[in-house]
Amino acid sequence: MEELRFWAKTAADGQPGICVAEHLRNVALVAAVLAQRYACVLARLGLTADQAAFLAACHDVGKISRDFQSKCRPWLAERGWLELAAAGDWARRARAHGELTNESLARFLTERAVCGDQGASSWAAAIGSHHGRTVRPTEPGLPPPPEKADSDTQVDWEAARRCTLEEAWQAWQCPRLPDADPAWPGLWFLAGLVSLADWLGSDERFFPPDCSLPRAEAACRARQAVSGLGLGPLPVRRGLSFEDLFGCPPYAVQRLAGEVITGPGVYVLEAPMGQGKTEAALYAAYRLLEQGRSTGIYFALPTQATSNRMHERLEQFCRRACPQEATLRHSPQLIHASSWLREDCAQPTGGEVDRDGEPDANRRWFASSKRALLAPLGVGTVDQALLSVVAARHFFVRRFALAGKVVILDEVHSYDVYTGTLIENLCRELIPLGCTLIILSATLTPQARARLLGIAPPDEAASEPYPLLTARPEGAAAPDAHPAPPPKGKTVRIAFAPREELLRRAREAAAQGAVVLWVCDTVESAQQTRQELAADAPAFPVGLLHSRFPYFKRQELEKHWLDRLGRSGSGPRGGILVSTQIVEQSVDIDADLLITELAPSDMLLQRLGRLQRHERGPRRWPPRCLLVEEAASLNDLRGFDERSILAALGPKAHVYAPYALLRSLEVWNALDELSLPSDIRDILAQTWEDKALPPAWERLRDEADGRGFAAKQMAALRHNIWNLSQEDREGPLTRNSEYETRVVALCARRQGQTCTLLNGESVRLPEGKSRARFDLRAARALARNSLRLPAYCLDLASAPFLQCNHVDALALLEEKGVLSLRGLKSEYRLLWEPDLGVRLCKNA
């Protein structure tokens, strides 16, 4: 056995490269450097650098096995085992080396009494999961019996693994380990550190697979590999005031945030729309960075579109808060599933296979959002953070990446029960890792706030101040409430009117120079409304924003209208912007008149936040919100059965819970005016107050409660990280949608294998049926010309080139704006109109 050399990496020519012991040493040296960068988090968890290095030195011990070693045919040939391997079908019967690491490490830790039985089982499973999929822990105190010496090869593989583990333990000062259970935060923090160390220790730029390095040189290269990632605290200028950072004096709520948010914990900031909650959170984060109580910031938002807009604001913050020499190195990372469309963001890959026959986790990981999440300053979707608390591959790497940071969660009221439950789990998991959670909302209920703070919900909704910052620092038994002086009030007139009348009034107001914002609940409604408003070619512009424009067109439209209607907008004021819900939050636009379809009360209040948002001097029009009258009166709806209610509410009942719409209609129908922000809490309380309801309404409430309960159960199931690990993509694990979508690229014309896309870019489709490879340029071009369509209208055939390049199908533009799409079900048509986007029509 002493003469047998176990390879860990293969060289470019497929020959055995460095041995397992050397690879484990390299990774352990990287882990020791990473431990220095995260010393504060390790200290709060009671862990040491030696413990981290030792565990890293164990991660690939399972490669000392016949199953793994037989993957290299030249190695088998050297030993004359090729025929033996073929006869024994070794390849088909092989076990993953992570499972073998788990079993051998658990046995070693138990026998050596490095920790208790529970700890041995937990640590071994966490380290054995370093390739992303969790390995189930062995029964505490009862790891599987060691395998006997292999009768075919006469090699005692288990003895060889134990020898390697013993050497690693001795090399790192024989550290003891905490007797952790599978839920202990430090377990998964170290699992993330070890995985990152493995990826860096496998980076061939620093650690060639075919070249042995002396320990001193390997240690030097470990420091170089880590320094290139830019890990560590975000450097900031000291002594900056709020005005230095944002160019204006702070509101009272912004001063309060800087004073109250002083360390790890959960802080819920409730303040009216337009009162600078974003700046309040960033100012508090700056103070924590300045005082060395945080390492960075991750700003999490509901959508990719809101993330893109926040990225620009975070860049401005970085330029003011960070020293000039650090601005480029620590520029904010945009982190979501489509951020790779930007030329300066990481690129996705097509799932290559490395020379050792395993998925190239190192290459794939460094081209994904997981690496971007390590950056000290990042902004993206909440999904990227939530993937740290669900059964996703490498969830622990994301959790490690968030450790010690200020995590800002914006617009938390906008999430459904499923995603909201995951956010509550996120708060619980991140606090022990030294994170500061700052949660922002204008329309949060007391019950939702209590869940986020981890306390029992109030029995009754007592009268509470508003704005309000509720703080529960780490270790506090109960939260403290910190009210702020309310801003100057604004009275908004409220009225319902028939749709035809509202179309007329919108045109009249725009013709007189007013900015009208018309918010619809569905894409189809928005398209129809825009078409009707622009029917007579009015002198004023009529814009449209929704999700069924291809990416490039939506970017153009959003920039145009946000520039025109934003805080510093300098263009002409008259015009109408028709939009779906994408403008109701995290969008800084200002309208003189708001027209909206019915939505739940919290969403209607958010839409009101776009109404006369900025100081622009005297206004010709008082603040007014006009709601589209429903097809049935409130009295009729009280007497309808469920089927009739759904028919009367129309398509919006598929977007929002019918019960929420009915209760909101009841409240808003009784309003002539409301005062912002003083009436916000009362409107939310009235919407959800417990009262006698019509029988059909009660049944709809019970149905909504049942869906909510099922969503919580599903969130709990997904939070169980021992379930089958799934790919860490935005959406499938972090959102609970009933409607699947597919990505379709729009093609203006096609000549042979060359497609000219809608924006003029061209891509070439591969010929033949061979498996296509990922092409970054083509993928970006296709994605810029793509949009998502409901899966229920599609029946797509396999398209390897498209799917490999992140698109499911091509739609070809024909005469009269008709889009021809192979796989479109016969009862649907696709129409393209530049001013309306893609229309999904049902054939008669």
CSV table of C-alpha atoms in Angstrom, one decimal, residues 251-253 270-272 275 465-468 483-489 676-679:
chain,number,residue,atom,x,y,z
A,251,TYR,CA,-35.2,63.1,7.1
A,252,ALA,CA,-35.9,62.3,10.8
A,253,VAL,CA,-36.4,58.6,9.9
A,270,GLU,CA,-41.6,51.2,8.2
A,271,ALA,CA,-42.0,54.6,6.6
A,272,PRO,CA,-44.1,56.2,3.8
A,275,GLN,CA,-39.3,59.1,2.5
A,465,PRO,CA,-46.9,55.2,15.5
A,466,TYR,CA,-45.8,55.7,11.9
A,467,PRO,CA,-43.0,55.9,10.7
A,468,LEU,CA,-41.5,53.3,13.0
A,483,PRO,CA,-41.0,56.1,16.4
A,484,ALA,CA,-40.0,58.9,14.1
A,485,PRO,CA,-41.8,62.2,13.6
A,486,PRO,CA,-44.2,61.8,10.6
A,487,PRO,CA,-43.5,63.8,7.5
A,488,LYS,CA,-45.8,66.5,6.2
A,489,GLY,CA,-49.2,65.0,5.3
A,676,LEU,CA,-50.8,60.0,3.7
A,677,PRO,CA,-49.1,58.8,5.7
A,678,SER,CA,-51.4,58.9,8.7
A,679,ASP,CA,-54.1,56.7,7.2
